[in-house]
CSV table of C-alpha atoms and ligand atoms in Angstrom, one decimal:
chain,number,residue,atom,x,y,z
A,1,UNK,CA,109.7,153.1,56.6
A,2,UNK,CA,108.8,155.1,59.9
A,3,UNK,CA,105.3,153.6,59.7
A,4,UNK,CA,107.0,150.4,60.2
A,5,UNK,CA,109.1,151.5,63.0
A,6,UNK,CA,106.1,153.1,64.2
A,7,UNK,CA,104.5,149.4,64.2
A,8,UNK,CA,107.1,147.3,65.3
A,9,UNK,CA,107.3,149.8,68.7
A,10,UNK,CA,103.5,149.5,68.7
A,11,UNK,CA,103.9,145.8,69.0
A,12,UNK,CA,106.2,145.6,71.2
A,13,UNK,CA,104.6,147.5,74.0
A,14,UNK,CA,101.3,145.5,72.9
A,15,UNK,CA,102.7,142.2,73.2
A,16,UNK,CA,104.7,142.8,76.5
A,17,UNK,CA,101.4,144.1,77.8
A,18,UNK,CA,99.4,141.5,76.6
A,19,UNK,CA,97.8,139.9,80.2
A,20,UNK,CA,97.0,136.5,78.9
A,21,UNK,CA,96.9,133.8,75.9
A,22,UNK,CA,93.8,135.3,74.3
A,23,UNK,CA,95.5,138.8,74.4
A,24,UNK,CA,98.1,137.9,73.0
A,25,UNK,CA,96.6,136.2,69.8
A,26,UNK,CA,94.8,139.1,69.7
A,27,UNK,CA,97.9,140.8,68.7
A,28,UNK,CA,98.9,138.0,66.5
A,29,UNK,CA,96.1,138.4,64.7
A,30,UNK,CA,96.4,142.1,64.6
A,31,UNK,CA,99.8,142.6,63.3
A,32,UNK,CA,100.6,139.0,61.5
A,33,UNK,CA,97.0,138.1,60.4
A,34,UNK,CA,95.3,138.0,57.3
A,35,UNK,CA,93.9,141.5,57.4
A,36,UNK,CA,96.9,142.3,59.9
A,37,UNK,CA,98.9,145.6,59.5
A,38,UNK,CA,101.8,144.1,58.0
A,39,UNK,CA,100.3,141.9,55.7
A,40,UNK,CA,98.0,145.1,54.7
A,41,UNK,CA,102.0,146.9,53.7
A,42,UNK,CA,102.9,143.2,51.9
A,43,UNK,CA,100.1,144.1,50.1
A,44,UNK,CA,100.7,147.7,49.0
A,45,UNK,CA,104.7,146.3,48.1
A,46,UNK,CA,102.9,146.6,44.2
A,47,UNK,CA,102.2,149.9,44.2
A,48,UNK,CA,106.5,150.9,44.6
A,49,UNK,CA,108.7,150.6,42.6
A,50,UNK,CA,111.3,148.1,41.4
A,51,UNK,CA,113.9,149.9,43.4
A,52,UNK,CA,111.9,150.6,46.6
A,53,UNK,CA,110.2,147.3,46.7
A,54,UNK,CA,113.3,144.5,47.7
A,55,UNK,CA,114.3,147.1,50.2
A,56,UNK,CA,110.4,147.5,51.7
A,57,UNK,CA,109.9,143.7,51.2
A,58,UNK,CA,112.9,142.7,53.1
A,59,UNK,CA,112.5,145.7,56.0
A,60,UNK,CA,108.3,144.0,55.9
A,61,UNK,CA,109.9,140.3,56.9
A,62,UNK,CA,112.3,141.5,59.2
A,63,UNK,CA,109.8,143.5,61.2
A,64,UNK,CA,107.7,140.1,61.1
A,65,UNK,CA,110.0,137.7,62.4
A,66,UNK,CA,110.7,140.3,64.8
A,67,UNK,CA,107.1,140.5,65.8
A,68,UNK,CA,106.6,136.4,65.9
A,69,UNK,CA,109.8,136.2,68.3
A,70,UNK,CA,108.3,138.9,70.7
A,71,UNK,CA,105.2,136.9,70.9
A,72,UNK,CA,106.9,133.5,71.2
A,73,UNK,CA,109.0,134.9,73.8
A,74,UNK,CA,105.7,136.2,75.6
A,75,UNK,CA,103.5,132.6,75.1
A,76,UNK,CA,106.3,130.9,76.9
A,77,UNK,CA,106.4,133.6,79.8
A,78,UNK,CA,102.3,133.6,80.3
A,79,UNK,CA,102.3,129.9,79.9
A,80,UNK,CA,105.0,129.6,82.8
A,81,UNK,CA,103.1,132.4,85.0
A,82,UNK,CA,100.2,130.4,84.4
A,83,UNK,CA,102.0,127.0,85.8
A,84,UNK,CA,103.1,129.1,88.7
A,85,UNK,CA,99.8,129.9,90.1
A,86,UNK,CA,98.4,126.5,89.5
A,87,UNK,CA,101.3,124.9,91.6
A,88,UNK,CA,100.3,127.7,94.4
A,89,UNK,CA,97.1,127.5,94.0
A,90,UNK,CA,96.7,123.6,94.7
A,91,UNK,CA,99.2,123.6,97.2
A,92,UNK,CA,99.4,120.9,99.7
A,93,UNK,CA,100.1,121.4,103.5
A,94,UNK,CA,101.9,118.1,103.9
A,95,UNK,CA,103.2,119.6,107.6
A,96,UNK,CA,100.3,117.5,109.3
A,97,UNK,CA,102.1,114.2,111.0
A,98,UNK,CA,101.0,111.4,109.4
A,99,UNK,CA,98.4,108.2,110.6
A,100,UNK,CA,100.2,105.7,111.8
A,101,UNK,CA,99.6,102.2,110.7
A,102,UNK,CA,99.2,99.1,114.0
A,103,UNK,CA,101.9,96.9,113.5
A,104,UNK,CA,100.0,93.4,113.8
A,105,UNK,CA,100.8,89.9,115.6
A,106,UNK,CA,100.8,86.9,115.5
A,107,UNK,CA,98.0,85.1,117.4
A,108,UNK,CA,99.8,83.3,120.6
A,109,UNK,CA,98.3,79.9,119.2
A,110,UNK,CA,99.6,80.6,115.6
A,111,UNK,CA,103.2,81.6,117.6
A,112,UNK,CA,102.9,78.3,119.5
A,113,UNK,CA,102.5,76.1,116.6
A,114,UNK,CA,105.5,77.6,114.7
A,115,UNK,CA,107.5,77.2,117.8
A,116,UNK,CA,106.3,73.1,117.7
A,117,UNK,CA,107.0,73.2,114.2
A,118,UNK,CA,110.4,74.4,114.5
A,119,UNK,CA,111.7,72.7,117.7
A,120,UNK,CA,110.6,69.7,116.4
A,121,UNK,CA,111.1,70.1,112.9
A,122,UNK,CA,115.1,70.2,114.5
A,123,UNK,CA,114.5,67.1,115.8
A,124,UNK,CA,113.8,65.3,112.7
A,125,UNK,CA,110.3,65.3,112.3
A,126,UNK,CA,107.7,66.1,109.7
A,127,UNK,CA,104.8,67.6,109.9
A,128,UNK,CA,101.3,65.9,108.9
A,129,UNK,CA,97.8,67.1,108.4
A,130,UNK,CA,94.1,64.9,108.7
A,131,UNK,CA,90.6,65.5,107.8
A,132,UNK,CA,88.5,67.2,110.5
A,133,UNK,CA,85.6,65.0,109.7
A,134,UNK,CA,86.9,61.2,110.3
A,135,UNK,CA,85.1,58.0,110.4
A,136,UNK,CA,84.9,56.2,113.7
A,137,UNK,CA,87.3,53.7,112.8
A,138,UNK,CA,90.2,56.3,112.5
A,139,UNK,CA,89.4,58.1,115.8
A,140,UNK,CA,88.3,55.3,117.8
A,141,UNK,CA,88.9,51.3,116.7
A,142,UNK,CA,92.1,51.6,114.6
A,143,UNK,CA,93.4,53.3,118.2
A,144,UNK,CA,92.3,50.6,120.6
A,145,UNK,CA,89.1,51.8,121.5
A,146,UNK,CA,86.3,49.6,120.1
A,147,UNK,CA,82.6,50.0,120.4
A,148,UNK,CA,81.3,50.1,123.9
A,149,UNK,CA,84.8,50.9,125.1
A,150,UNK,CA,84.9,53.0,128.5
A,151,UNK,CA,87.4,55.2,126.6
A,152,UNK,CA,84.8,56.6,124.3
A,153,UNK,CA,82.4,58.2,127.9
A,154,UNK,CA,85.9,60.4,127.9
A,155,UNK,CA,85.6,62.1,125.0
A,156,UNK,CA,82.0,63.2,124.7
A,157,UNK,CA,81.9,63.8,120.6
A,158,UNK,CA,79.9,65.6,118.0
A,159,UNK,CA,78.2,62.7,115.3
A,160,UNK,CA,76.9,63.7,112.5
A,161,UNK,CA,73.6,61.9,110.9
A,162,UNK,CA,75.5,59.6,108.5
A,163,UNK,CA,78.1,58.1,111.6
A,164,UNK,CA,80.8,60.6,110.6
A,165,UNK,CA,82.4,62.9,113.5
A,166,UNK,CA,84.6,65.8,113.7
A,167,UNK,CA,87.8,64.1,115.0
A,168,UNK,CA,88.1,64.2,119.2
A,169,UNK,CA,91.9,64.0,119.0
A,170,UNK,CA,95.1,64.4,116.6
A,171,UNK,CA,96.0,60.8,117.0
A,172,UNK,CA,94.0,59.6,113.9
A,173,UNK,CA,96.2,61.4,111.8
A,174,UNK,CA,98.9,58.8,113.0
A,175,UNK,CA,96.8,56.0,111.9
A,176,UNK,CA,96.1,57.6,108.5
A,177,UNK,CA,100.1,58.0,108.5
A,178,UNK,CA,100.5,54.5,109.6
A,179,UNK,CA,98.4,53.0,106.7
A,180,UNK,CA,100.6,55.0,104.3
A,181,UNK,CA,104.2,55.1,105.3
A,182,UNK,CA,106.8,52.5,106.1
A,183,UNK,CA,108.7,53.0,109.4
A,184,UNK,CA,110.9,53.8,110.4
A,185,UNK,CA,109.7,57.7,110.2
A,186,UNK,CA,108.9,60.1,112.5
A,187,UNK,CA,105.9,62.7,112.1
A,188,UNK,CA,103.8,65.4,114.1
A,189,UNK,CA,100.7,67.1,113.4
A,190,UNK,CA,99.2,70.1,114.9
A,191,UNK,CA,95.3,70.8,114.6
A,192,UNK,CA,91.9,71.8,115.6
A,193,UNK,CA,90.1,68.9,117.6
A,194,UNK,CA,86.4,68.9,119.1
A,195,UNK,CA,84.2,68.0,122.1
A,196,UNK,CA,80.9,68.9,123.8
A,197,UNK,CA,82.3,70.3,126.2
A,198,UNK,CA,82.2,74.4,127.5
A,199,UNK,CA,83.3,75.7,130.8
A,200,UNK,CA,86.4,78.0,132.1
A,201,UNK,CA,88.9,75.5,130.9
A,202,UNK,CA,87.6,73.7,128.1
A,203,UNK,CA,85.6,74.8,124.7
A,204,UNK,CA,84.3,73.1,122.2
A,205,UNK,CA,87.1,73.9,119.6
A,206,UNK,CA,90.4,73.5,120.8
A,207,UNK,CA,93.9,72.6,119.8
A,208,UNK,CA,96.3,69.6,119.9
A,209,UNK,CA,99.7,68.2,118.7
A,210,UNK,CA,100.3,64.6,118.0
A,211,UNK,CA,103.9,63.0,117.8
A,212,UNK,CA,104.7,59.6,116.5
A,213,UNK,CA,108.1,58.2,116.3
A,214,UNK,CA,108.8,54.3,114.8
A,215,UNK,CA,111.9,52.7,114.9
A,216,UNK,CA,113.6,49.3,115.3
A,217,UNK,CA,115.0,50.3,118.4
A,218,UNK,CA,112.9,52.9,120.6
A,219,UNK,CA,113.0,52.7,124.4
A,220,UNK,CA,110.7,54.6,127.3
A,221,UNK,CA,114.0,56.4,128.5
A,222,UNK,CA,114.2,57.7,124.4
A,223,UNK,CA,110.8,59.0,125.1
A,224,UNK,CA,111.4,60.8,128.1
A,225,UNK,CA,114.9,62.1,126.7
A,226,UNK,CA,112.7,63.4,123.7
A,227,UNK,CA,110.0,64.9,126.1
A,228,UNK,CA,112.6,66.9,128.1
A,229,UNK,CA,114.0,68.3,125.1
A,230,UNK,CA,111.2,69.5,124.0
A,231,UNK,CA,109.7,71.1,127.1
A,232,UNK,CA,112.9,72.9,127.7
A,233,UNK,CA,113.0,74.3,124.1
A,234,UNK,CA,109.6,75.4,124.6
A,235,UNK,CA,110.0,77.3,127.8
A,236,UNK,CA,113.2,78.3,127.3
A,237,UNK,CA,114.1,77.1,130.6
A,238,UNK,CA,116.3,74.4,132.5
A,239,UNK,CA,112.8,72.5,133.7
A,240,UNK,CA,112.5,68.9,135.5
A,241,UNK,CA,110.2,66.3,133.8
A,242,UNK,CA,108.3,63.6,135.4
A,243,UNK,CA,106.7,60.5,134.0
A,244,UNK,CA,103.4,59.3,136.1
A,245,UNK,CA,102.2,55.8,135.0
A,246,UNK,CA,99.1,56.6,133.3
A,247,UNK,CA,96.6,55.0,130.6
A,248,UNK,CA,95.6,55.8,127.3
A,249,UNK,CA,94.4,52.5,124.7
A,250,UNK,CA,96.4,53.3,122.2
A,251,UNK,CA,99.8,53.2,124.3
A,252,UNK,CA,101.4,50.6,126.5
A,253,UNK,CA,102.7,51.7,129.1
A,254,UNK,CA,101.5,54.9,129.1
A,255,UNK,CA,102.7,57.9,131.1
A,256,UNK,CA,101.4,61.6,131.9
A,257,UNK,CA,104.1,64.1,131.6
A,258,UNK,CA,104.8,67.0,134.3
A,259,UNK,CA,107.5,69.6,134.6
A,260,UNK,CA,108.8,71.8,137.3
A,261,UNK,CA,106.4,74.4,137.5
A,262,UNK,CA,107.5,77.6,135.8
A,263,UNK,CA,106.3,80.2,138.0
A,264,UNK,CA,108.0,78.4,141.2
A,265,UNK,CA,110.1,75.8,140.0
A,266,UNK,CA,108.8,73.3,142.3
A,267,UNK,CA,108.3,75.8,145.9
A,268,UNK,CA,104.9,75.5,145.4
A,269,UNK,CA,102.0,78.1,144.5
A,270,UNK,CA,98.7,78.4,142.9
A,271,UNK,CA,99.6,77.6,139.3
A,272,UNK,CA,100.5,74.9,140.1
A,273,UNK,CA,98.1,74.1,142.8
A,274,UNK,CA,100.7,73.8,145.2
A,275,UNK,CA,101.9,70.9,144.1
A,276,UNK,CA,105.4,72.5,142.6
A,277,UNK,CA,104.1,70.3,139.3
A,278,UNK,CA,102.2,71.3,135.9
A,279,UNK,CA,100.8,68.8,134.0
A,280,UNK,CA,102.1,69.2,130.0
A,281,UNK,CA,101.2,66.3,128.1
A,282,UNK,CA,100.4,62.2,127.8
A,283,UNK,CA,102.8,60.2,126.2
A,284,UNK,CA,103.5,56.3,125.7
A,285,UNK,CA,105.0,53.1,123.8
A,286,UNK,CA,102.5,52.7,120.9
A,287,UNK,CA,100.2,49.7,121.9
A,288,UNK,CA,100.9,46.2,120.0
A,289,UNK,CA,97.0,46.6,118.4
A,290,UNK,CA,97.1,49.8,117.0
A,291,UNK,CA,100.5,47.9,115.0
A,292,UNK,CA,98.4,45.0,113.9
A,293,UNK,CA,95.8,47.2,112.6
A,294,UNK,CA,97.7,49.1,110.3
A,295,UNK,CA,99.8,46.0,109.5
A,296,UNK,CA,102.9,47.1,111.3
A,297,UNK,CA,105.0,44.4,112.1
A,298,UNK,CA,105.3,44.6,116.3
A,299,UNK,CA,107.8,42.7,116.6
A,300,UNK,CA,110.2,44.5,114.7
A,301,UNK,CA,109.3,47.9,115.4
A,302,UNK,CA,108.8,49.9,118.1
A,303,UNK,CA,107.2,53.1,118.6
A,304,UNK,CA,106.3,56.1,121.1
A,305,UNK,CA,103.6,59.2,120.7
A,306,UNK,CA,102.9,62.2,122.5
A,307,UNK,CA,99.7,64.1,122.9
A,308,UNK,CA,99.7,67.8,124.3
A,309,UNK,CA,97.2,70.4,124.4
A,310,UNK,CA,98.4,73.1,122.3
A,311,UNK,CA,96.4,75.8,124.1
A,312,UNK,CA,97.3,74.8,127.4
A,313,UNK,CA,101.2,75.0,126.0
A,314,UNK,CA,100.3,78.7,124.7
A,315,UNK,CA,98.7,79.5,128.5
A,316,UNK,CA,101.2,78.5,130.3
A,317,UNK,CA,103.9,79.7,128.1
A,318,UNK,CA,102.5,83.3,128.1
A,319,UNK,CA,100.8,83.4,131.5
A,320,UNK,CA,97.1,83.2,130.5
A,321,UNK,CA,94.4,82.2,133.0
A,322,UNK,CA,91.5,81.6,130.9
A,323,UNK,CA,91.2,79.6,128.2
A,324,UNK,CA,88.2,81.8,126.6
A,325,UNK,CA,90.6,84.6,126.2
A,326,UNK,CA,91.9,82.6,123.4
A,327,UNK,CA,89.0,82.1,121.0
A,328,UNK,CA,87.2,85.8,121.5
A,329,UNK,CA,89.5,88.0,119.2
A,330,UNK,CA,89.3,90.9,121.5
A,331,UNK,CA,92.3,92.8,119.9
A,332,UNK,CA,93.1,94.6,123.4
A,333,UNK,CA,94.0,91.1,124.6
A,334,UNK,CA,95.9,89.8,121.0
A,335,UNK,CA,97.7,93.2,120.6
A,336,UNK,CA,99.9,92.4,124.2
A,337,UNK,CA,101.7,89.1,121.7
B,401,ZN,ZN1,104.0,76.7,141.1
């Protein structure tokens, strides 16, 4: 019975000193194993006698579960001391200030056409899209300008072998439109358009917007109340428009559209070439042939469109000088929108 005692104290000082797992199922192994010192006494439980051995056997399988607790209690404590110095070990320093991430923007073209879309959108209109590959009949003769016609020397155009072109204007959406839909409607379109053309204020790629409004009863002074809307909702301010008589084949009478300059409001400077004026956009009463092409009766209905150069709206609007700056994704320039 002492020898017992003697183990159990043995054990416990063995286990509680045990450093780590494998130590520790060393002792396992030493007291509770197979050729352990307890199982070596379960053993000898034989050799008492029928008296001695219930009390032996029972003090045996005390001293055992006594053991296996000790060494439970110690796996758990090693395993936790073991977490501990992992977690400190692979420490993070997350005290270092973060990267920030760049906000981005939106491109001052890609601003400019969601401002059309809107203001106009408000107004009643929807919105359209066109091949940028069209045929000659949709960019020129379905618009009034036939073959030889002086029109075509103003819009010096990319051909392709096979007669196709990439599309000088926006307005051949409207015909496209026009063979489609029955007025009265009203539509706009926004899109990439293209000519030969490369200097300080023009490139070859360049933007425009295209508005087409038919109804029985459309006037000139509808026009210009539409035109003025628009402009002011644009600029956000209280601007004068002007209509010049100007011509276009595909309207009759056609006008050129100014408004009070927005740096002076009319005094004068070098926006507006002194002039107090900036020219905006073209505009006009849709002309009887381009009607009769599309087999729109002209009698019946009238109708008025409007041209502007998108990227000149985007320059003036955000005070840009050159045209280039537009197209040459220099992100110094694009992050200031
Ligand atoms: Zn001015």
């Amino acid at each position: 019975m002492q020898a017992l005692d003697d183990i159990l104290q043995d054990a416990e000082t063995a286990i509680q000193s045990a450093a780590d797992l494998k130590s520790l199922d060393d002792c396992r192994v030493h007291y509770l194993g197979k050729k352990g010192q307890l199982t070596e006494y379960l053993k000898k439980l034989g050799q008492l006698s029928a008296e001695e051995r219930p009390i032996a056997g029972q003090k045996i399988n005390a001293i055992k579960e006594k053991i296996q607790a000790l060494i439970e209690e110690r796996n758990l404590e090693l395993k936790n001391l073991l977490i501990a110095a992992q977690l400190s070990s692979e420490a993070i320093d997350i005290t270092l200030p973060g990267r920030m991430l760049g906000n981005g923007s939106l491109h001052p073209i890609t601003q400019t056409i969601e401002d059309l879309r809107r203001i106009f959108s408000q107004m009643g209109f929807s919105f359209c899209e066109g091949p940028e590959i069209e045929d000659d009949y949709h960019n020129f003769a379905a618009l009034n300008i036939p073959a030889l016609h002086p029109a075509r020397a103003m819009q010096d155009t990319f051909y392709f072998p096979d007669g196709l072109l990439l599309r000088t204007h926006m307005s051949p959406v409207q015909i496209h439109v026009m063979e489609t839909l029955k007025p009265p409607f009203r539509i706009a379109a926004t899109g990439k358009v293209y000519r030969r053309d490369f200097d300080l204020t023009h490139t070859p790629m360049f933007h425009q917007m295209d508005v087409l409004m038919i109804e029985e009863n459309l006037s000139f002074a509808k026009l210009k109340g539409l035109v003025t809307t628009f402009l002011r909702e644009f600029f956000q301010i209280d601007a004068a428009v002007r209509f010049r008589p100007s011509y276009f084949p595909f309207t009759e009478p056609s006008a050129e559209a100014d408004m009070s300059c927005l740096n002076c409001s009319g005094e004068g400077c070098r926006i507006c070439k002194n002039t107090g004026w900036l020219e905006v956009l073209g505009c006009g009463m849709v002309h009887p042939n381009v009607f009769k092409g599309v087999g729109i009766d002209h009698q019946r209905f009238r109708g008025f469109a409007l041209g502007a150069g998108l990227d000149r709206l985007a320059l003036l609007k955000y005070g840009i000088s050159d045209l280039r700056a537009l197209f040459e994704n220099d992100l110094r320039f694009l992050n200031q929108f």
